[in-house]
Structure formats: C-alpha cells, structure tokens
Coordinates of C-alpha atoms and ligand atoms in Angstrom, one line a residue:
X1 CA 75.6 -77.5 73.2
X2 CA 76.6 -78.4 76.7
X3 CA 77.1 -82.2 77.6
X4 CA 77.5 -82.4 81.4
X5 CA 77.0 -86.5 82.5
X6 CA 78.6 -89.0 85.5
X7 CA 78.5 -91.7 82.4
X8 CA 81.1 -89.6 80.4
X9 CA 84.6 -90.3 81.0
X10 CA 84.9 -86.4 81.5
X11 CA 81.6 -85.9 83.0
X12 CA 81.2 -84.3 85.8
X13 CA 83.1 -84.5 89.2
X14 CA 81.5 -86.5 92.4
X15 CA 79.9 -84.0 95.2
X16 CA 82.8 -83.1 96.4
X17 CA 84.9 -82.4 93.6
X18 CA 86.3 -85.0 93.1
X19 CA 88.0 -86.8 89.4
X20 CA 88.4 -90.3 91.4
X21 CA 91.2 -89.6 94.1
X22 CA 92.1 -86.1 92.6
X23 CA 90.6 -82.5 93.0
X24 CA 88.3 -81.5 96.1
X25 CA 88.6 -78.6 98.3
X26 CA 91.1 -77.8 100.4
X27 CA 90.3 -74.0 101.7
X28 CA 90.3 -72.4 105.2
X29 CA 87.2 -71.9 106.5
X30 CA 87.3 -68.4 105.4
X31 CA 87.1 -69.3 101.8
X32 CA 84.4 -72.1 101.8
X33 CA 81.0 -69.7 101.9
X34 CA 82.8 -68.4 98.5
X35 CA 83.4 -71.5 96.9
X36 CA 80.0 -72.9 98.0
X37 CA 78.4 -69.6 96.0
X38 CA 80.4 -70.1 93.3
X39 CA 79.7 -73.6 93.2
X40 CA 76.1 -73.3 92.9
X41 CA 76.1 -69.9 90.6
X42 CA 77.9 -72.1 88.3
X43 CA 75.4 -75.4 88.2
X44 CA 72.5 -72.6 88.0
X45 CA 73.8 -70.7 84.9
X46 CA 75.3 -73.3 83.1
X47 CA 71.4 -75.5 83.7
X48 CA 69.9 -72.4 82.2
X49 CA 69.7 -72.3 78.3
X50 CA 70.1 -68.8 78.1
X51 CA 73.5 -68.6 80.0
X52 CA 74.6 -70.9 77.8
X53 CA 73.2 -69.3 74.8
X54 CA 74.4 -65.7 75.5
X55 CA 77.8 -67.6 76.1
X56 CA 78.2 -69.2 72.7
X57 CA 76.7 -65.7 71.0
X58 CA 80.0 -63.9 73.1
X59 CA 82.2 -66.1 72.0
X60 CA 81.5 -66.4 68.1
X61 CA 80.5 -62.4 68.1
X62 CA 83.0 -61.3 70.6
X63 CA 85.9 -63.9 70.5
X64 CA 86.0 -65.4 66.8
X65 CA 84.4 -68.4 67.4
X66 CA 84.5 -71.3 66.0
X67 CA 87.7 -71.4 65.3
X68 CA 88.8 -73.7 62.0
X69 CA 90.8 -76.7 61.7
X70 CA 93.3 -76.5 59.4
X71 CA 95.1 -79.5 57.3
X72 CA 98.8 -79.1 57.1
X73 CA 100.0 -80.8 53.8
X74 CA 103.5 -79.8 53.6
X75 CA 104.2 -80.8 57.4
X76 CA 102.4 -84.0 57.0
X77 CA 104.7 -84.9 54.1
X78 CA 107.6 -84.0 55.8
X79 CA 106.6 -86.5 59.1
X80 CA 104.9 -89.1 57.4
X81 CA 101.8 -88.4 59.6
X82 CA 98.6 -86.2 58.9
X83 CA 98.4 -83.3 60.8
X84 CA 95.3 -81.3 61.9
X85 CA 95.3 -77.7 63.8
X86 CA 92.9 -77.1 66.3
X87 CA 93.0 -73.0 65.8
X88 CA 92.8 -71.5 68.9
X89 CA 95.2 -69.2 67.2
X90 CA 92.6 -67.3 65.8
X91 CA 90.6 -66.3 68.7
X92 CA 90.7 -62.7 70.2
X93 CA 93.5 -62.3 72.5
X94 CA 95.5 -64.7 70.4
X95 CA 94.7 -68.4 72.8
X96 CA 92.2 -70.6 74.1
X97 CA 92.4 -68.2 76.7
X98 CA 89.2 -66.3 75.9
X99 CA 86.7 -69.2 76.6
X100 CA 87.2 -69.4 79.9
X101 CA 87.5 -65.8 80.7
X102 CA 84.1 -64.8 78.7
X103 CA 82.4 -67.7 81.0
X104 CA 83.8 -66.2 84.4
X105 CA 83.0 -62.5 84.0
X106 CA 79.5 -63.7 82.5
X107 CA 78.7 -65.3 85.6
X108 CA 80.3 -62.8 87.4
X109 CA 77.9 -60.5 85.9
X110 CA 74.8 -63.1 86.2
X111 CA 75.6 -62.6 89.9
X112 CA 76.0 -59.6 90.9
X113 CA 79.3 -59.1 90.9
X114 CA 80.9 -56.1 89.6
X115 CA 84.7 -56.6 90.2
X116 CA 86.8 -58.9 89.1
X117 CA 90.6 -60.4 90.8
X118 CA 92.6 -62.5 88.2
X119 CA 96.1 -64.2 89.0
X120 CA 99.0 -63.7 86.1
X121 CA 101.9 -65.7 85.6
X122 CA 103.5 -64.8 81.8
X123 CA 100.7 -62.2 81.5
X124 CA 98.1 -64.1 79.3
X125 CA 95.6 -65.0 81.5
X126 CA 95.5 -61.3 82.8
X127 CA 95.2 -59.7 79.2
X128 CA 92.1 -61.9 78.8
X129 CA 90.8 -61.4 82.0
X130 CA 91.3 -57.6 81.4
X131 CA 90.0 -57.8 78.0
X132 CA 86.8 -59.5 78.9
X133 CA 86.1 -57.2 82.1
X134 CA 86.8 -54.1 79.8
X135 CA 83.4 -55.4 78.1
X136 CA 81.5 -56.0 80.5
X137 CA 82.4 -52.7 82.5
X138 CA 84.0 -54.8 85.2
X139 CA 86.3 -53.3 87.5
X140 CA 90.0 -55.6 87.4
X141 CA 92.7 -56.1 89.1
X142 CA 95.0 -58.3 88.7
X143 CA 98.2 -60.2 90.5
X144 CA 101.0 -61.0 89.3
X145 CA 104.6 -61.5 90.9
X146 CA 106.6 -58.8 91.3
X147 CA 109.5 -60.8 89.6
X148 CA 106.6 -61.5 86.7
X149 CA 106.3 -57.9 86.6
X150 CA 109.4 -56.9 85.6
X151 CA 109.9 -60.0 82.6
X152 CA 106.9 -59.2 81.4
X153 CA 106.4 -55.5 81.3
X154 CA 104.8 -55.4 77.6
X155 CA 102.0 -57.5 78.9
X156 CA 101.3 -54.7 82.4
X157 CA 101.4 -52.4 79.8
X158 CA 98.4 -54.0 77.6
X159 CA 96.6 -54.6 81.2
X160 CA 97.0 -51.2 82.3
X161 CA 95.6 -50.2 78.5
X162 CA 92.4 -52.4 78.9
X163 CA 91.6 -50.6 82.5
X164 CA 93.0 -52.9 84.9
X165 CA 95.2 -52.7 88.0
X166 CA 98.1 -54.8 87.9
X167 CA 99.0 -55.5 91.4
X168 CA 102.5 -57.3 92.4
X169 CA 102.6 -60.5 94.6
X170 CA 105.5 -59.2 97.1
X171 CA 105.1 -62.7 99.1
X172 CA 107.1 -66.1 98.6
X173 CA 109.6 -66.1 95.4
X174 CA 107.5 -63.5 93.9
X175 CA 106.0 -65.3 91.1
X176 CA 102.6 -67.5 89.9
X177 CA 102.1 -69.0 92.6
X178 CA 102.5 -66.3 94.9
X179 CA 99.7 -64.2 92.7
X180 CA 97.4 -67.3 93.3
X181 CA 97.5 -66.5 97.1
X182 CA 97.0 -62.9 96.9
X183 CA 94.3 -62.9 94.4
X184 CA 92.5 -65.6 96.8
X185 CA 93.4 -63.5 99.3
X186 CA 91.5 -60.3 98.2
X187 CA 88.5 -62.3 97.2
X188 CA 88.0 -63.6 100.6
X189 CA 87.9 -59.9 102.0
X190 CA 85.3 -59.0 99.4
X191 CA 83.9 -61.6 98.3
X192 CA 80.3 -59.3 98.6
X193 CA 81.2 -57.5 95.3
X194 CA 84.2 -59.8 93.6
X195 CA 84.0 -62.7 91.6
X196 CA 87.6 -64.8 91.3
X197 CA 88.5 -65.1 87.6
X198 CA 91.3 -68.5 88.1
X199 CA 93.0 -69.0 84.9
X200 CA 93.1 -72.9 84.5
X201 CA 92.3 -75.9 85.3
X202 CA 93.4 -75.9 88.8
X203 CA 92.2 -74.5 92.2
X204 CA 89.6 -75.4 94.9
X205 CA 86.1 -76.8 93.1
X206 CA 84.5 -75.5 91.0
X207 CA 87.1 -74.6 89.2
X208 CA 88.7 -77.1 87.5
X209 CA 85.2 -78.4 86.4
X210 CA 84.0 -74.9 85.6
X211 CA 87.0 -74.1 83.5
X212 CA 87.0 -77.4 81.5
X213 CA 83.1 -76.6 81.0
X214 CA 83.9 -73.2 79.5
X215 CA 86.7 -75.0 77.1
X216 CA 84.7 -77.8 76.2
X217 CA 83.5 -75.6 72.9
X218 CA 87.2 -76.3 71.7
X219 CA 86.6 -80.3 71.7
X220 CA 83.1 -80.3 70.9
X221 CA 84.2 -78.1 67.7
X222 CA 87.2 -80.1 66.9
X223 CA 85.3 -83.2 67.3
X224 CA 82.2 -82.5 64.6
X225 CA 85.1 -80.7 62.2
X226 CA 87.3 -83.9 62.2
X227 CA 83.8 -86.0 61.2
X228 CA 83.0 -83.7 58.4
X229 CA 86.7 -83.7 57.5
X230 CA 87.8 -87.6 58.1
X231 CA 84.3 -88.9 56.8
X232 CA 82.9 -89.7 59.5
X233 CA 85.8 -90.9 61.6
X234 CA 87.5 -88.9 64.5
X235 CA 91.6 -88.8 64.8
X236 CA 93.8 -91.4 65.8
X237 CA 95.7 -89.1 68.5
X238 CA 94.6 -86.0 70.2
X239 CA 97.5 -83.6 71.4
X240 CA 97.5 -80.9 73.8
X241 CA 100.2 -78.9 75.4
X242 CA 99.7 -79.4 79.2
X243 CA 100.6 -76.4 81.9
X244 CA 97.9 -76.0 84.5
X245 CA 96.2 -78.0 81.3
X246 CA 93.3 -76.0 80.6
X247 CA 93.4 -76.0 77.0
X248 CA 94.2 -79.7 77.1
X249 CA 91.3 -80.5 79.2
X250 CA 89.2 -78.5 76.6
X251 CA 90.0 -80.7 73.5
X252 CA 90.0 -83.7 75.4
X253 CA 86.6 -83.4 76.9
X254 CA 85.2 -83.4 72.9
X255 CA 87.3 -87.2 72.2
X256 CA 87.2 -88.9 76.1
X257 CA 84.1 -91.0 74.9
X258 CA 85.5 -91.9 71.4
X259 CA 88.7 -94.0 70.8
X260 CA 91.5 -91.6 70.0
X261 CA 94.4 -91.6 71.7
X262 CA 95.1 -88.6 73.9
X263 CA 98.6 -86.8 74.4
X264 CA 99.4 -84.4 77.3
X265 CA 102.6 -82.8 76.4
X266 CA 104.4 -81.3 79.6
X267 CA 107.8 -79.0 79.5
X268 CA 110.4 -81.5 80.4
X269 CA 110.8 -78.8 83.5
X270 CA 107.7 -79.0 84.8
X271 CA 106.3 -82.3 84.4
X272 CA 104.0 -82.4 86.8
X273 CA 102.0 -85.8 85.6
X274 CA 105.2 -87.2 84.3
X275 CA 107.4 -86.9 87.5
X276 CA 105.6 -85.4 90.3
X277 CA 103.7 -87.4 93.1
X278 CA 100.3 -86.2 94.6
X279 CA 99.9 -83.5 96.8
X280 CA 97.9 -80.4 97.4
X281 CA 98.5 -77.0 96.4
X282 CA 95.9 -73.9 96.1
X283 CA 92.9 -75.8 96.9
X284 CA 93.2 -79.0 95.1
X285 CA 94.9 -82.1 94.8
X286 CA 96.6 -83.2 92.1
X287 CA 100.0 -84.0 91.3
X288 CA 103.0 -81.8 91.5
X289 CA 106.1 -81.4 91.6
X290 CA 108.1 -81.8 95.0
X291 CA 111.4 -82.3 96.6
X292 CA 111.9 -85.1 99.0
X293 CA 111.3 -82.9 101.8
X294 CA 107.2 -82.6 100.0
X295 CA 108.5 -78.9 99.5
X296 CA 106.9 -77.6 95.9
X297 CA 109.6 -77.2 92.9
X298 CA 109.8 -74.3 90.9
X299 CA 109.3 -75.1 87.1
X300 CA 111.6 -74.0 84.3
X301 CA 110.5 -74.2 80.5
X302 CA 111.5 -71.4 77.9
X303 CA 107.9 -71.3 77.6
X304 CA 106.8 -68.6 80.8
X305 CA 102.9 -70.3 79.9
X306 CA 104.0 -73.7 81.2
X307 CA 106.1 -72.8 84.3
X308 CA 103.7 -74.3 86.5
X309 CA 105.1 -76.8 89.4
X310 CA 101.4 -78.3 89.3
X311 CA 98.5 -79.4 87.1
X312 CA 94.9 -79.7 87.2
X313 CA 93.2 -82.7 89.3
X314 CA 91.5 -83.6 86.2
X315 CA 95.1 -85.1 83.9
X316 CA 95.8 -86.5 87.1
X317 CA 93.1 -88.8 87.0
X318 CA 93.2 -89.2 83.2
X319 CA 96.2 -90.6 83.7
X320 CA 95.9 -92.5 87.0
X321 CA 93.0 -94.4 84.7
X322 CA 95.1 -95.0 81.7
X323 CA 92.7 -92.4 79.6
X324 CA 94.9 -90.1 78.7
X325 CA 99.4 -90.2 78.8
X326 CA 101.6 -87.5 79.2
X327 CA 104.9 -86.8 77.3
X328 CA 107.9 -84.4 77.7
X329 CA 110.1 -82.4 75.7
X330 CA 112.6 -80.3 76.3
X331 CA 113.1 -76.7 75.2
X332 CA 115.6 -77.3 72.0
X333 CA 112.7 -79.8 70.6
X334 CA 110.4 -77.0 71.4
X335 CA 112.5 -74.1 69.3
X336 CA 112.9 -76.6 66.5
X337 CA 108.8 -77.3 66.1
X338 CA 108.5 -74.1 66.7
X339 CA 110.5 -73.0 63.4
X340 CA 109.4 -76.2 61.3
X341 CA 105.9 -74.8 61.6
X342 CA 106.2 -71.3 60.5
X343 CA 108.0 -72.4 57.8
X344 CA 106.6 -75.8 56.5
X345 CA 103.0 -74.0 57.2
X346 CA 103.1 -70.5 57.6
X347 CA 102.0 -70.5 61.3
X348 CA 103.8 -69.3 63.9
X349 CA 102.8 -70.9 66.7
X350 CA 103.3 -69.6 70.9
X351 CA 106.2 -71.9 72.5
X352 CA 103.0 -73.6 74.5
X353 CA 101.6 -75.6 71.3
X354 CA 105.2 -75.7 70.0
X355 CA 105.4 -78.2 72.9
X356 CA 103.1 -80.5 71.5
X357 CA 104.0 -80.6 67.6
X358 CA 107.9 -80.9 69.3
X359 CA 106.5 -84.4 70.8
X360 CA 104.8 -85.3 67.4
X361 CA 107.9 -84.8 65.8
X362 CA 109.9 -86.9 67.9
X363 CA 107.0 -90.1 67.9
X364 CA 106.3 -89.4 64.3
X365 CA 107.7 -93.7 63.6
X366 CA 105.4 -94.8 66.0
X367 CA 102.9 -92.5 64.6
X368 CA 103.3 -93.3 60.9
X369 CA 100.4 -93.2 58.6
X370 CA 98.4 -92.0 62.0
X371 CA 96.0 -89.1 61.8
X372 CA 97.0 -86.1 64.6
X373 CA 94.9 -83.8 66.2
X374 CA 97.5 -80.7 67.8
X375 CA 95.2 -78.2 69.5
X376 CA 97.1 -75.0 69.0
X377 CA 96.4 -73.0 71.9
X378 CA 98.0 -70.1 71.0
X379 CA 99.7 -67.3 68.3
X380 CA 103.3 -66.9 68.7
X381 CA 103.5 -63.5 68.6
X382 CA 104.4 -62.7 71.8
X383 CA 107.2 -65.4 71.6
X384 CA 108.8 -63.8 68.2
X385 CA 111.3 -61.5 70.2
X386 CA 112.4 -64.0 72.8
X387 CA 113.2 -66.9 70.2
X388 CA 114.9 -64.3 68.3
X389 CA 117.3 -63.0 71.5
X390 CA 117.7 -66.9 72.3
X391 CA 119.0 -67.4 68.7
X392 CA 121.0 -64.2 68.9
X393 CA 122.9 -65.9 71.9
X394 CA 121.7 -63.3 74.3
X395 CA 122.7 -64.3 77.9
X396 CA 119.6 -63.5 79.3
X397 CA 117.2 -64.8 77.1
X398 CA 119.6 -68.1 77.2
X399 CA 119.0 -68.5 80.7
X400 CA 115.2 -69.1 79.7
X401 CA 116.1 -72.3 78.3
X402 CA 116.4 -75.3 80.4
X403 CA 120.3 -76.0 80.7
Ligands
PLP1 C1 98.3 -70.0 79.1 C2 98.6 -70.8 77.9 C3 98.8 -72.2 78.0 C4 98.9 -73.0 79.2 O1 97.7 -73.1 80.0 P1 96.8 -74.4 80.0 O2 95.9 -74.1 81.1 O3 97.7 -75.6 80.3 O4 96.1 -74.5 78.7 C5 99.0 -72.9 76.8 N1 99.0 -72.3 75.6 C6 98.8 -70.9 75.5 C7 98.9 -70.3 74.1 C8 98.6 -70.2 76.6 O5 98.4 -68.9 76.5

C-alpha cells in the first residue's frame, strides 16, 4: 500500500520540491522539460493501482520481497539492547538497491522509454540498474568514473554480463560525482527514448521523492513486522546507514508518524548532515560537505557505498526539524561491527549497515534495555576480500580506511 499525504511527517514535498528549505530544482533550462515529464509520469503511475500493483508483484516475484526481520539474541545479550534486522540482505542483487531500480525502469517502461542511463559510484547501483533493465529488455548504459572503473573492475565485469555498457566519466576527479554529470548529460541529448535511472535519494525533483516512494515498502514492512513482533508496539530507535540516504529514507518513511527515535549513521568522512552546511549540488539543495572557499569536499569512508560529499534534501530537513539525528563513526568502529555480527549472528553484513550497528555499539549505555531497529541494507559479500587485505596489512587496501 502506498501512503502519499502533506499531513505525514514524510509526506510528500510542496510544488516545487521542496522538504521545508531543502530540495527543489536546480537544472539548466535544458533539463527542466525532462524533469517536468518525469515529474508527472511519476504522480500518474504511482495514482494508478495497477502501477503500484505490478510493482509490489516485481518486487516479491522478482526481488524476494518482503524481506524478514530477524531477532538477534546472542548480539542483544552481548549489548544489553534488543536488536532487530531489517533484511534488505536478502533481496536480489544483495541491497535495498532493487526497490528503487524495479520502480524506475517500470516507469520507464510505462512511458515509453526503452533505454536506460544510470550513474555508479562503488558499482551497486549499476548492477541493479543493469539487472532490472536486463528484465525488462532495456537497453543500459551506465557511468561511472574512470578512477571507479579501475577499483571496481569485478562490478564492470557483472554489468558487462547483465548487457550493459559501462561508460567512464573522464571529467572532474573522475569519480561519482563526475558520473552524475555525464549520465545527466546523455539524458538531456535523448531524453526522446531514455529514462534517467538516479540511484538515491538525491538529484533535481522528482527524485528524492520518487526514490523514497519506491523504498517506502522497507518501512511500511518493518513497521507491521515489529507490531506483530513487539505486540503491538513499534521500536524505541530506528537506525539507518546514511550515504546519499536512500535506504535510510526508506525505513524511516514507515516510523516518521509514530514515536521511535530515528538514527542516521554517516561515515565519520563524509558527514554531510553532521558537518556540512547547505548548498546545492546536482539539482538539489541539501547539505554538503564544503571547504571555506564553498568548493565541494571529496568523502573518504572504507565503505566506497558512502563516499558521498552530499545527501538527500530529505535528512536535511529531518534534521533541521529535530525529526530525525545523525551520528558518525569512523572506519575501525565500522570493521569491529562488522566482525561482531558475523560472528555473534552469523550475518555478514556490507561495510554500509556495519556503519549503523558500529553506532549502536558505541550508544549501547544510553540505549540500555531499548528496543533497535538496524535496517541492513546490504550483504557483505562484496566487502569479504577488502576487510580481509585491510586485516592482512595490505598498503593499498589500508589506504581505504580513514587515517
Ligand atoms: C548503495 C548502498 C548504500 C548507500 O546508499 P543510500 O542511498 O544511503 O542507502 C547503503 N547500503 C548498501 C548495502 C548499499 O549498497
């Protein structure tokens, strides 16, 4: 079920995009009939029942869905707090991921379009994108940095596998943010046949209302499993890892109107809510990280999923209202949650979610006896060699880690 209000603390945006001061649309001229399309191909599909319905039948025939939530005893135990998994692990592709991309190259599809242009930063969001286009039948291609290109050739390769082109970003310092601008770039040209798959929470509006909308399954899920689970009663905290802060955004939306607590947990190297100031970056504004000179930072977190300088309008405004805080932890925390998991539960989480049970360790006195919600985006199997070169001592797997 879709639950799209003004009243809602995470309803939906004003007309222009808008979370109170955050979001809008900054675009040339160029790119406004394309957002304007968007905009109202989105409202129209996600108004019509059976968009919505084909949606929810992809993603529980197609992506896994619903995912469970699981109860870790021997963690909670060990912290002195109860500890729920939202498992987002579960879903094809390994993430939250999924969800958003099945919703994009639906509508795609609902409209006409029969190409698709993602961005990549670690990878991820391209092997969904590629995944869900190789459905549908969808051409792909997809930009990534060419310096993204070469750390993450395993991920090309599974691209290339699925069908798609994997372009590289040759502009700026040849990373995310660069493959934002070429992939707006190319839609722009040809916009006639190409629908613009964006990966988070971020961007121009629609898109960090659209994207939430297509994540909101996680929260609305997580929200009815607690009640069964907690008689009734929903958690005390809700904890998401934050990079652009899609998944985040997802579990949130289920627990905005109720009155758990909820956690944004940012890479102490990119904390964007926690330490930047606003400003505007691909489309939107939001707050980011800058030097004094209002040039944007580049982010460093051993996690490549969270090496974001920004993050969606959305967390800004959850937090400029007091709705939602955001934490940060730095990458030995994250390693450490990230081993306590797999071996107090079995569960080897991606260095994203690690992010978030590395903050519930560290509060776990001030949240004694408290009952924890930890949406855990993703699988860590694509983490598994990196920890292992880091522990190894490897020089160049070291330099990953924050210093
Ligand atoms: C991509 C990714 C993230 C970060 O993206 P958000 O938009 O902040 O959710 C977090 N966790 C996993 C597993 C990811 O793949």
């Amino acid at each position: 079920m879709t639950i799209t209000n003004s009243s809602s603390v995470m309803g939906d945006p004003d007309t222009s995009g808008r979370f109170g001061q955050f979001g809008g649309r900054y675009v040339p001229e160029t790119l406004m009939p394309a957002c304007l399309e968007l905009e109202q191909a989105f409202k129209n599909a996600w108004a019509d029942p059976s968009f919505v319905k084909e949606f929810h039948e992809l993603l529980n025939g197609y992506g896994g869905r619903p995912s469970p939530v699981t109860e870790c005893h021997r963690l909670s135990e060990q912290l002195g707090v109860r500890i729920l998994l939202k498992r987002e692990d579960l879903n094809h592709t390994g993430s939250h991921k999924i969800n958003n991309v099945m919703g994009q190259t639906l509508l795609a599809k609902r409209m006409g379009k029969t190409r698709i242009v993602a961005e990549t930063g670690a990878g991820q969001h391209g092997v969904a994108t590629a995944t869900a286009a190789a459905f549908f039948g969808q051409e792909c291609v997809v930009y990534m940095g060419e310096v993204d290109i070469e750390r993450q050739k395993l991920n090309v390769f599974r691209m290339e596998l699925l069908g798609a082109e994997v372009r590289p970003a040759l502009s700026g310092s040849r990373t995310l943010k660069d493959a934002v601008n070429e992939a707006m770039r190319d839609w722009v040209s040809t916009v006639e046949s190409t629908f613009y798959c964006l990966g988070s929470v971020m961007g121009p509006h629609p898109y960090p209302w659209m994207v939430r909308e297509f994540h909101r399954v996680i929260g609305n899920e997580a929200n009815a499993q607690c009640k069964e689970l907690l008689g009734g009663d929903v958690p005390d905290v809700v904890v998401a890892c934050v990079g652009g802060g899609s998944n985040a955004a997802g579990i949130f939306s289920g627990f905005a109107d109720t009155d758990a607590e909820l956690v944004g947990v940012e890479p102490a190297g990119g904390a964007a809510v926690g330490s930047g100031i606003p400003g505007v970056v691909h489309g939107s504004k939001s707050y980011l990280m800058q030097d004094e000179a209002g040039q944007v930072q580049e982010a460093h977190s051993v996690s490549a999923g969270l090496d974001y300088p920004g993050v969606g309008p959305e967390h800004a405004h959850l937090a400029d209202i007091g709705r939602a805080r955001y934490e940060a932890v730095n990458d030995t925390q994250v390693l450490e949650a990230f081993e306590m998991l797999a071996r107090t539960e079995g569960i080897i989480p991606a260095l994203e979610p690690a992010h978030g049970l590395a903050w519930i360790i560290a509060a776990a006195k001030e949240l004694a006896g408290k009952t924890v919600l930890l949406n855990m985006s993703g699988r860590g199997d694509k983490d598994v060699a990196q920890v292992q070169a880091i522990k190894a001592g490897d020089p160049v797997a070291l330099k990953t880690m924050r210093p």
